[in-house]
Structures are given as C-alpha cells and as structure tokens.
Short mmCIF file of C-alpha atoms in Angstrom, two decimals:
data_model
loop_
_atom_site.label_atom_id
_atom_site.label_comp_id
_atom_site.label_asym_id
_atom_site.label_seq_id
_atom_site.Cartn_x
_atom_site.Cartn_y
_atom_site.Cartn_z
CA MET A 9 25.63 -58.28 -49.50
CA VAL A 10 22.09 -57.87 -47.60
CA GLU A 11 19.12 -58.96 -49.45
CA TYR A 12 15.67 -58.10 -47.81
CA SER A 13 12.29 -59.84 -48.34
CA PHE A 14 9.02 -57.97 -48.59
CA VAL A 15 6.29 -58.93 -45.95
CA VAL A 16 2.63 -58.91 -45.90
CA ASP A 17 0.19 -60.54 -43.31
CA LEU A 18 -2.65 -62.72 -43.91
CA SER A 19 -5.13 -59.89 -44.87
CA GLY A 20 -2.67 -58.33 -47.35
CA ASN A 21 -1.33 -55.40 -44.90
CA ARG A 22 2.03 -54.32 -46.11
CA LEU A 23 4.54 -54.81 -43.15
CA SER A 24 8.21 -53.61 -42.78
CA PRO A 25 10.50 -55.91 -44.94
CA CYS A 26 12.81 -58.34 -43.19
CA ASN A 27 16.09 -60.02 -43.82
CA LYS A 28 15.88 -62.71 -46.40
CA ASN A 29 17.45 -65.35 -43.86
CA LYS A 30 14.79 -64.69 -41.51
CA ALA A 31 12.08 -64.93 -44.15
CA TYR A 32 13.25 -68.51 -44.83
CA TYR A 33 13.37 -69.09 -40.89
CA LEU A 34 9.66 -68.24 -41.11
CA ILE A 35 8.86 -70.52 -43.92
CA ARG A 36 10.63 -73.42 -42.36
CA LYS A 37 8.67 -72.88 -39.08
CA ASN A 38 5.38 -72.80 -41.06
CA LYS A 39 4.85 -69.27 -39.86
CA ALA A 40 4.85 -67.73 -43.52
CA LYS A 41 4.54 -68.79 -46.80
CA MET A 42 6.35 -67.47 -50.05
CA LEU A 43 4.31 -65.50 -52.48
CA ASN A 44 7.23 -64.46 -54.82
CA LYS A 45 10.64 -65.53 -55.19
CA PHE A 46 12.57 -62.83 -56.98
CA PRO A 47 12.43 -60.45 -55.14
CA MET A 48 11.12 -62.59 -52.22
CA VAL A 49 7.93 -61.86 -50.79
CA ILE A 50 6.39 -63.93 -47.64
CA GLN A 51 3.17 -63.72 -46.20
CA LEU A 52 2.63 -64.50 -42.46
CA GLN A 53 -0.06 -66.78 -41.30
CA LYS A 54 -1.75 -64.24 -39.03
CA ILE A 55 -2.95 -60.65 -39.15
CA ILE A 56 -0.86 -58.06 -37.63
CA ASN A 57 -1.97 -55.12 -36.04
CA ASP A 58 1.25 -53.22 -36.41
CA ASP A 59 0.55 -49.81 -34.59
CA ASP A 60 4.38 -48.92 -34.65
CA ASN A 61 4.33 -49.21 -38.63
CA ASP A 62 2.88 -45.88 -38.62
CA ASP A 63 5.97 -44.32 -37.58
CA VAL A 64 7.95 -46.13 -40.40
CA LYS A 65 8.24 -44.01 -43.46
CA ASN A 66 9.21 -45.39 -47.03
CA TYR A 67 10.54 -43.21 -49.47
CA LEU A 68 10.94 -44.24 -53.38
CA GLY A 69 13.58 -42.57 -55.23
CA ILE A 70 13.68 -42.54 -59.18
CA ASP A 71 16.40 -41.64 -61.47
CA ASP A 72 14.75 -41.10 -64.94
CA GLY A 73 16.72 -41.91 -67.90
CA SER A 74 16.10 -43.09 -71.68
CA LYS A 75 17.62 -46.49 -71.59
CA ASN A 76 17.88 -47.19 -67.92
CA VAL A 77 15.88 -45.81 -64.79
CA GLY A 78 17.12 -46.17 -61.46
CA LEU A 79 14.80 -47.24 -58.41
CA GLY A 80 15.44 -47.07 -54.92
CA ILE A 81 13.53 -47.34 -51.42
CA ILE A 82 14.70 -45.94 -48.10
CA GLN A 83 12.96 -46.86 -45.01
CA GLN A 84 13.14 -44.32 -42.20
CA CYS A 85 12.15 -44.78 -38.70
CA ASN A 86 12.83 -43.11 -35.31
CA THR A 87 16.00 -44.71 -34.79
CA LYS A 88 17.69 -45.73 -37.90
CA ILE A 89 17.60 -45.31 -41.74
CA LYS A 90 18.10 -48.38 -44.05
CA THR A 91 17.66 -48.93 -47.63
CA ILE A 92 15.14 -52.00 -48.54
CA PHE A 93 15.28 -52.14 -52.38
CA LYS A 94 17.33 -50.83 -55.24
CA GLY A 95 17.46 -51.56 -59.20
CA THR A 96 17.59 -50.71 -62.51
CA ILE A 97 14.88 -50.94 -65.03
CA GLU A 98 15.94 -51.68 -68.68
CA LEU A 99 13.62 -49.95 -71.07
CA ARG A 100 12.88 -50.94 -74.54
CA GLN A 101 14.55 -49.18 -77.45
CA ASP A 102 12.84 -51.18 -80.42
CA VAL A 103 9.39 -49.66 -80.41
CA SER A 104 10.12 -47.12 -82.93
CA THR A 105 11.80 -49.68 -85.26
CA LYS A 106 8.83 -52.21 -84.74
CA MET A 107 6.13 -49.54 -85.33
CA THR A 108 7.84 -48.85 -88.80
CA VAL A 109 7.69 -52.61 -89.81
CA ARG A 110 4.17 -52.52 -88.93
CA LYS A 111 3.51 -49.48 -90.96
CA GLY A 112 4.96 -51.26 -93.97
CA TYR A 113 2.74 -54.33 -93.52
CA ARG A 114 -0.10 -52.24 -93.28
CA LYS A 115 0.25 -50.27 -96.24
CA TYR A 116 1.13 -53.33 -98.30
CA HIS A 117 -2.15 -55.09 -97.12
CA ARG A 118 -4.16 -52.11 -97.88
CA TYR A 119 -2.65 -51.59 -101.30
CA HIS A 120 -2.57 -55.25 -102.43
CA LYS A 121 -5.47 -56.72 -101.05
CA ARG A 122 -7.85 -54.84 -103.45
CA TYR A 123 -7.69 -51.25 -104.86
CA ARG A 124 -8.54 -48.41 -102.52
CA GLU A 125 -8.09 -44.87 -102.69
CA LYS A 126 -5.42 -43.24 -100.56
CA ARG A 127 -6.50 -41.77 -97.39
CA PHE A 128 -4.81 -38.95 -95.20
CA ASP A 129 -5.23 -37.70 -91.80
CA ASN A 130 -7.52 -40.27 -90.83
CA ARG A 131 -6.13 -41.30 -87.50
CA ARG A 132 -7.77 -39.26 -84.77
CA ALA A 133 -5.67 -40.99 -81.74
CA SER A 134 -2.51 -39.57 -83.49
CA LYS A 135 -3.87 -36.13 -83.50
CA ARG A 136 -5.19 -35.61 -80.24
CA LYS A 137 -4.00 -32.95 -77.79
CA ASN A 138 -0.83 -33.58 -75.49
CA ARG A 139 -0.35 -37.14 -77.24
CA LEU A 140 2.90 -38.71 -76.36
CA ALA A 141 4.48 -40.83 -79.04
CA PRO A 142 4.30 -44.78 -78.34
CA SER A 143 8.01 -44.86 -78.08
CA ILE A 144 8.17 -42.23 -75.18
CA LEU A 145 4.87 -43.51 -73.85
CA GLN A 146 5.96 -47.04 -73.25
CA LYS A 147 8.98 -46.22 -71.40
CA LYS A 148 7.08 -44.18 -68.75
CA GLN A 149 4.45 -46.64 -68.55
CA SER A 150 7.41 -49.28 -67.87
CA ILE A 151 8.38 -47.10 -64.90
CA LEU A 152 4.61 -46.99 -63.80
CA ARG A 153 4.29 -50.90 -64.01
CA VAL A 154 7.26 -51.48 -61.88
CA VAL A 155 6.35 -49.01 -59.35
CA SER A 156 2.95 -50.51 -59.17
CA LYS A 157 4.09 -53.91 -58.62
CA LEU A 158 6.37 -52.56 -55.66
CA LEU A 159 3.31 -50.87 -54.14
CA LYS A 160 1.66 -54.45 -53.81
CA TRP A 161 4.59 -55.41 -51.50
CA THR A 162 5.58 -52.30 -49.59
CA LYS A 163 3.85 -48.78 -48.78
CA ILE A 164 5.46 -45.90 -50.18
CA ASP A 165 4.74 -42.55 -48.36
CA ALA A 166 6.30 -40.11 -50.60
CA VAL A 167 8.10 -40.04 -54.26
CA TYR A 168 11.20 -38.33 -55.16
CA LEU A 169 11.67 -37.86 -58.87
CA GLU A 170 14.79 -36.19 -60.41
CA ASP A 171 13.52 -33.16 -62.75
CA VAL A 172 15.12 -33.39 -65.85
CA LEU A 173 16.02 -29.60 -66.71
CA ILE A 174 18.15 -30.22 -69.98
CA ASP A 175 19.18 -26.75 -71.69
CA ILE A 176 19.54 -28.24 -75.47
CA ARG A 177 20.86 -24.89 -76.79
CA ALA A 178 23.58 -24.88 -74.05
CA MET A 179 24.40 -28.25 -75.04
CA ILE A 180 24.96 -27.39 -78.62
CA GLU A 181 26.82 -24.07 -77.79
CA GLY A 182 28.96 -25.71 -74.99
CA LYS A 183 28.79 -22.56 -72.83
CA GLU A 184 26.37 -20.81 -70.64
CA LEU A 185 24.43 -18.22 -72.72
CA TYR A 186 23.12 -14.85 -72.20
CA LYS A 187 19.46 -13.83 -72.56
CA TRP A 188 20.00 -11.52 -75.68
CA GLN A 189 21.99 -15.02 -77.28
CA TYR A 190 18.77 -17.03 -76.79
CA GLN A 191 17.01 -14.85 -78.97
CA LYS A 192 19.18 -15.34 -81.74
CA SER A 193 18.63 -18.56 -83.67
CA ASN A 194 21.66 -20.84 -83.87
CA ARG A 195 20.48 -22.14 -87.13
CA LEU A 196 21.08 -18.87 -88.86
CA ASP A 197 17.47 -19.38 -90.50
CA ASN A 198 14.66 -21.46 -89.68
CA ASN A 199 15.90 -23.84 -92.39
CA ILE A 200 18.80 -26.05 -91.49
CA ARG A 201 19.43 -26.88 -94.91
CA LEU A 202 19.84 -23.22 -96.14
CA ALA A 203 21.83 -22.33 -92.77
CA VAL A 204 24.34 -24.86 -93.57
CA PHE A 205 24.90 -23.65 -97.27
CA MET A 206 25.51 -20.30 -96.06
CA ARG A 207 27.91 -21.23 -93.76
CA ASP A 208 29.83 -23.28 -96.40
CA ASN A 209 29.60 -20.43 -99.01
CA PHE A 210 27.11 -22.55 -101.28
CA GLU A 211 30.19 -24.93 -102.18
CA CYS A 212 30.99 -28.42 -101.55
CA VAL A 213 33.57 -28.90 -98.93
CA ASP A 214 35.19 -31.56 -100.54
CA CYS A 215 35.40 -30.71 -104.13
CA SER A 216 34.28 -26.95 -104.02
CA SER A 217 31.46 -27.82 -106.55
CA LYS A 218 28.47 -25.47 -106.68
CA ILE A 219 26.20 -27.64 -108.67
CA LYS A 220 23.45 -29.85 -107.32
CA LEU A 221 24.28 -29.12 -103.51
CA GLN A 222 22.96 -31.31 -100.77
CA MET A 223 23.17 -31.25 -97.15
CA HIS A 224 24.66 -34.47 -95.40
CA HIS A 225 24.53 -35.21 -91.67
CA ALA A 226 27.86 -35.95 -90.55
CA LYS A 227 26.81 -38.10 -88.01
CA PRO A 228 23.77 -40.05 -89.37
CA LYS A 229 20.39 -39.37 -87.59
CA ASN A 230 19.69 -43.02 -87.50
CA SER A 231 22.86 -42.97 -85.22
CA GLY A 232 21.71 -40.47 -82.96
CA GLY A 233 22.96 -37.48 -84.73
CA ALA A 234 21.67 -34.02 -84.31
CA ASP A 235 19.61 -31.91 -86.85
CA SER A 236 21.70 -29.05 -86.27
CA ILE A 237 23.96 -26.66 -88.20
CA TYR A 238 26.77 -28.41 -86.01
CA ASN A 239 26.20 -31.50 -87.63
CA GLY A 240 25.27 -30.53 -91.24
CA VAL A 241 27.75 -30.38 -94.06
CA THR A 242 27.50 -29.27 -97.74
CA LEU A 243 28.11 -31.66 -100.37
CA CYS A 244 27.59 -32.09 -104.06
CA GLU A 245 25.39 -34.84 -105.45
CA LYS A 246 28.51 -36.84 -106.63
CA CYS A 247 30.43 -36.63 -103.02
CA HIS A 248 27.05 -37.09 -101.26
CA ILE A 249 26.82 -40.53 -103.16
CA LYS A 250 30.40 -41.60 -102.07
CA THR A 251 29.30 -41.39 -98.29
CA PHE A 252 26.53 -43.87 -98.65
CA GLY A 253 27.32 -46.78 -96.48
CA LYS A 254 30.23 -45.02 -94.75
CA GLU A 255 28.70 -42.26 -92.89
CA LEU A 256 30.33 -43.40 -89.51
CA GLN A 257 33.73 -43.82 -91.23
CA MET A 258 33.65 -40.35 -92.60
CA MET A 259 32.08 -38.64 -89.56
CA ASP A 260 35.40 -37.46 -88.04
CA LYS A 261 36.47 -36.09 -91.34
CA TYR A 262 33.52 -33.69 -92.09
CA LEU A 263 33.12 -32.97 -88.27
CA THR A 264 36.84 -31.43 -88.43
CA LYS A 265 36.03 -29.47 -91.62
CA ILE A 266 33.02 -27.66 -90.44
CA LYS A 267 34.35 -27.47 -86.76
CA GLY A 268 31.30 -29.39 -85.86
CA LYS A 269 30.31 -31.28 -82.49
CA ASN A 270 29.38 -34.95 -82.29
CA LEU A 271 26.15 -34.36 -80.38
CA CYS A 272 23.33 -37.28 -79.44
CA LEU A 273 20.55 -35.30 -78.34
CA ARG A 274 18.05 -38.17 -78.90
CA HIS A 275 18.33 -39.44 -75.29
CA PRO A 276 18.06 -36.04 -73.37
CA MET A 277 15.04 -35.11 -75.25
CA HIS A 278 13.23 -38.61 -74.87
CA VAL A 279 13.79 -38.02 -70.99
CA MET A 280 12.17 -34.48 -71.40
CA GLN A 281 9.20 -35.78 -73.36
CA GLY A 282 6.55 -37.35 -71.09
CA LYS A 283 7.97 -35.97 -67.88
CA LYS A 284 4.64 -34.18 -67.23
CA TYR A 285 2.66 -37.28 -67.65
CA LEU A 286 4.87 -39.35 -65.18
CA GLN A 287 4.92 -36.57 -62.76
CA GLY A 288 1.06 -36.54 -62.86
CA GLU A 289 0.89 -40.61 -62.36
CA LEU A 290 3.38 -40.58 -59.71
CA GLY A 291 1.46 -37.82 -57.87
CA LYS A 292 -1.61 -40.15 -57.61
CA ILE A 293 0.55 -42.91 -55.98
CA ALA A 294 2.08 -40.58 -53.05
CA PRO A 295 3.25 -37.06 -52.56
CA LEU A 296 5.56 -36.33 -55.21
CA SER A 297 8.57 -34.06 -54.71
CA LEU A 298 11.09 -33.03 -57.60
CA THR A 299 15.03 -32.82 -57.24
CA THR A 300 17.44 -31.65 -59.69
CA GLY A 301 20.56 -33.44 -60.95
CA ALA A 302 23.02 -30.91 -59.23
CA ASP A 303 21.69 -31.73 -55.81
CA THR A 304 22.14 -35.45 -56.60
CA ALA A 305 25.49 -35.26 -57.80
CA ASN A 306 26.58 -32.91 -54.69
CA HIS A 307 25.00 -35.26 -52.34
CA ARG A 308 26.63 -38.27 -54.02
CA ILE A 309 29.99 -36.70 -53.69
CA ASP A 310 29.28 -35.53 -49.95
CA TRP A 311 28.15 -38.91 -48.86
CA ASN A 312 30.97 -41.02 -50.85
CA ILE A 313 28.42 -42.97 -52.88
CA GLU A 314 29.69 -44.74 -56.08
CA LYS A 315 27.79 -43.51 -59.16
CA SER A 316 24.96 -45.94 -60.75
CA HIS A 317 21.46 -45.67 -61.58
CA SER A 318 20.22 -47.35 -58.53
CA ASN A 319 22.55 -45.48 -56.29
CA ASP A 320 21.43 -42.15 -57.71
CA ALA A 321 18.01 -43.17 -57.03
CA LEU A 322 18.75 -43.51 -53.29
CA VAL A 323 20.56 -40.40 -53.09
CA ILE A 324 17.62 -38.66 -54.75
CA CYS A 325 15.51 -39.42 -51.86
CA GLY A 326 17.50 -36.39 -50.08
CA THR A 327 18.14 -38.62 -46.75
CA LYS A 328 21.49 -39.27 -45.94
CA ILE A 329 22.87 -42.62 -46.38
CA LYS A 330 26.36 -44.05 -46.04
CA SER A 331 28.18 -45.96 -48.64
CA THR A 332 27.80 -49.15 -46.38
CA ASP A 333 24.03 -48.68 -46.17
CA ILE A 334 23.44 -49.36 -49.57
CA ASN A 335 25.16 -52.89 -49.71
CA ILE A 336 22.03 -54.54 -50.88
CA LYS A 337 21.41 -56.59 -53.82
CA ASP A 338 21.09 -54.44 -56.95
CA TRP A 339 18.14 -56.10 -59.06
CA HIS A 340 18.11 -55.71 -62.81
CA ILE A 341 14.45 -55.25 -63.83
CA LYS A 342 13.06 -56.02 -67.57
CA PRO A 343 9.60 -55.23 -68.07
CA LEU A 344 8.18 -57.82 -70.55
CA ARG A 345 6.14 -57.40 -73.52
CA LYS A 346 2.11 -58.59 -73.44
CA LYS A 347 1.69 -61.74 -75.20
CA SER A 348 -0.55 -62.18 -77.93
CA LYS A 349 -4.04 -63.58 -77.32
CA GLY A 350 -3.13 -65.80 -80.19
CA ASP A 351 -0.06 -67.14 -79.03
CA VAL A 352 -0.26 -70.86 -78.02
CA GLU A 353 1.32 -71.75 -74.69
CA THR A 354 3.92 -74.23 -75.51
CA ILE A 355 5.42 -76.41 -72.70
CA VAL A 356 8.56 -78.62 -73.41
CA ASP A 357 9.77 -80.56 -70.36
CA GLY A 358 7.85 -78.36 -67.80
CA PHE A 359 9.73 -75.22 -69.62
CA LYS A 360 7.80 -72.34 -71.17
CA LEU A 361 8.79 -69.29 -73.26
CA ARG A 362 10.33 -66.30 -71.14
CA ASP A 363 11.28 -68.72 -68.18
CA TYR A 364 14.17 -67.47 -66.47
CA VAL A 365 16.76 -70.27 -66.34
CA LYS A 366 20.12 -71.48 -65.69
CA TYR A 367 21.93 -73.73 -68.17
CA THR A 368 25.21 -75.69 -67.20
CA LYS A 369 27.64 -76.60 -69.87
CA ARG A 370 29.69 -79.98 -69.77
CA ASN A 371 32.85 -77.88 -68.85
CA GLY A 372 30.96 -76.51 -65.99
CA VAL A 373 30.53 -73.16 -67.61
CA CYS A 374 27.03 -71.57 -66.46
CA TYR A 375 24.74 -69.28 -68.37
CA ILE A 376 21.50 -67.52 -66.61
CA GLY A 377 19.04 -66.12 -68.92
CA TYR A 378 15.46 -66.49 -70.33
CA ILE A 379 14.20 -68.77 -72.91
CA THR A 380 13.28 -67.24 -76.37
CA ALA A 381 12.47 -70.21 -78.22
CA LEU A 382 11.47 -73.78 -77.57
CA TYR A 383 11.72 -76.83 -80.18
CA PRO A 384 9.44 -79.54 -79.01
CA ASP A 385 10.39 -82.13 -81.43
CA ARG A 386 14.23 -82.36 -80.65
CA LYS A 387 13.61 -80.81 -77.03
CA GLN A 388 16.11 -77.84 -77.82
CA PHE A 389 15.66 -74.25 -76.97
CA ASN A 390 17.18 -70.87 -77.40
CA MET A 391 17.94 -68.38 -74.55
CA THR A 392 19.40 -65.00 -74.13
CA THR A 393 21.71 -64.44 -71.19
CA LYS A 394 21.75 -61.39 -69.02
CA ASP A 395 24.91 -60.34 -70.54
CA ASN A 396 22.82 -60.54 -74.08
CA ILE A 397 24.71 -63.80 -75.25
CA ILE A 398 22.61 -65.85 -77.58
CA LEU A 399 22.66 -69.49 -77.12
CA LYS A 400 20.89 -71.41 -80.03
CA ARG A 401 19.79 -75.15 -80.18
CA TYR A 402 20.93 -76.27 -76.71
CA GLY A 403 19.46 -79.45 -75.20
CA LEU A 404 17.03 -79.15 -72.12
CA LYS A 405 18.67 -81.69 -69.86
CA SER A 406 21.13 -79.45 -68.35
CA LEU A 407 18.58 -76.58 -67.84
CA ASN A 408 17.17 -75.72 -64.47
CA LEU A 409 14.18 -73.55 -63.70
CA ILE A 410 14.80 -70.43 -61.67
CA SER A 411 11.55 -68.54 -61.83
CA ARG A 412 8.84 -67.96 -64.16
CA PRO A 413 8.11 -64.19 -64.23
CA ASN A 414 4.64 -63.02 -65.79
CA SER A 415 4.96 -59.40 -66.74
CA ILE A 416 8.25 -58.04 -64.96
CA ARG A 417 11.35 -60.02 -64.70
CA PHE A 418 13.70 -59.46 -61.73
CA SER A 419 17.09 -61.04 -61.84
#
C-alpha cells in the first residue's frame, strides 16, 4: 500500500507530494526535515522555483454525510493521474445531548442561586436569520477544519462536492410521485396526531378502546423514528403505559398492524441542512462543482471501484481512475474538541491527554488509541482504541507514544 508525503519548500511553497520512502531518504540526507508525522509532511532545506508545478492540478472530492465524510485528493498532470490522499472524517454525534445537559445546568443555576422571574425569547443568537443548529453547524465546520489543514500542505485547484438531493416524500412513499400527489399531504391533516387517529378509526389498535387515546411512535424518535403517519399508532392510555421502556421490542408488532415503515430520516435531513453554508465556504477556497449521487454510483460501477466513503470522494472528482490507483493509505480523521482554558495540562512520564499511543500487553496483544484519562499518583491511564474498546487503569510502562495531535487526529 502506497503512502505519500506532502512537501513544502523553505519558503512554505506547496509542492507535489512524494513517496513516503523518498521523504525519509531526504530526511536522512539532511535535505529535508519533518514537519508532521501523521500524515507525513516534510520541508525541503531550500527554495524551489517549480515552474512545472503550474501544469499539475489537484482536485478535492468530498462525500458529505451525517456520521462520516469522505475526502479524496486526485493529482492530474499531462502524463498521468494519481491519488495522493484519501480519508474518512468521523463526525461528532453527541452535541445535541451535551447541549441538553448544559441547559439543565443553566436552568438549575438560575432558579436555585436566587429567585429570578422566568424570561422567554431572550436569546438573540437563536433567532437570527439563516441560523444553523449547533449540532448541524459543528459537522460542517469539522469538514472545513480538515480541508483548511490539508490546504496548508498541498494546493487545491478545484473542489467537487456531492450535492444532496434527497426527496423525503419519495422516501416515505417508497415510489416516484406525480406532480399532483405532491400537493396532497401524506399526513391527511397538518396535525399528525389527528391524522393517526382518523386512520385507526379513533380506537386503540390493541384493545379497541375509544377512551383517552394517545399517539405512540412505533419507532421512538430518540432512536431515529420519523415523525410521520407511517410511524404513528393509536393507543389508549393503559396500553401506552405498557410500552414504556419496551418501545423497540414492540416496534415490529405495531408497524405490522398499521402497515407502517421503519424510516430513519434524521441522517439524510442532517446532511440536507447546512449544505448551502458548506457550499459557500468551500467556494471561497477553490472553484466549486456539484455532482449527484447517481453520477458517483455509476462511475464507481463503471470503474470497478469498491464502495467506501473515501473511495466515493475520489470518484466524485469525475476524473477516471482505476482500482489500482486508489491503493493508498485510508486515513481515519477525528477532529478534536477545543480544550477548556481552565484545564491544567497534566504530564505523567511524558504522556498527556489526547496522545495517540500504542499499548502492548504481556501476552503480546497490542492496542492503538488515544489517552482519555491520566492518574499521576499510580501512573495509570485510560484509553479508547480505534475500535472503540475502552481500557481503564492500565500502567504506563508498556505504553509508546505514536503522535501528539493538536486539533485533528489522523490515524
């Protein structure tokens, strides 16, 4: 598997990447020094006037997603095409939950420190025009952070982004709709709750009771269930109480009764939201071109490329590539949260929080991951591996430092 090293000269000019082995050769000969190890970036000890570099074009492809985002860079010159970088960004999914917890802390502080009257509608930032929810905005900003990092190491002449064109109504119906069908609401009424009652003849689907009716989501909303008539079921109060804590166990039963659909529209809707913001910011970096998912799928099949987020990002560039051209290291990219200014930097035997390390057990089993906690008194640590395995209270003796990422971790 080929791995490339980014190259800059003494004045910071971005040159064409070279093979990683050649980069180490230049370092050994004192012709270059290493600026970054993961991914590898070297700086030559002289200024290069590379006139031929103008004929080389680098194209960045982005496969946008709600959980993972694919990135790929293709270099095209007069004689050949090669892929110089590909990776997958892992986006955070915990922002909404953390904001809810913070809201509880703020509410407790306001009401328990001293009595103050309730205030409503007093947050100007949450009411501004074209505002994006923080859970959506941070995902788009994570993409821009990684692109800005790559832009320091290599030039980008054009950006190709897969435009998200998701027809939510067609997904719910499961078929192509005529124009007149779009004008007819699939809720039967603007009130989904009333529409569900009308469909079920205003009676509980379990016991046929018509007293104290309630709408129940067959697939809970906190598990990604859609707020749709195809996920709503009519239950009386007693039957509804029986479902508490057993929603997922009883989901298939209710979906079968109402001929519903197990839909999860959260992720496609998250990708749809904020796409104009992302397109505007990427357009400031380089000329932006939009492609469609259909073109990506067709090219991937025609060129016999295996499906993955990073491979799709390469295909999105539209430049014909072969399956052998993409046999390079696939980076796993994790943008890190900003540290609090109040955090004290703890160093134990040369290790810090967030260090990317390798731990070897006595039986020879190795784990690679990052440090999540340090215990100076007993010289122990906690770590989370690349496979999300959590190791707690292990000794520092068998620990080796791989890298010390600052804001973005490449592994």
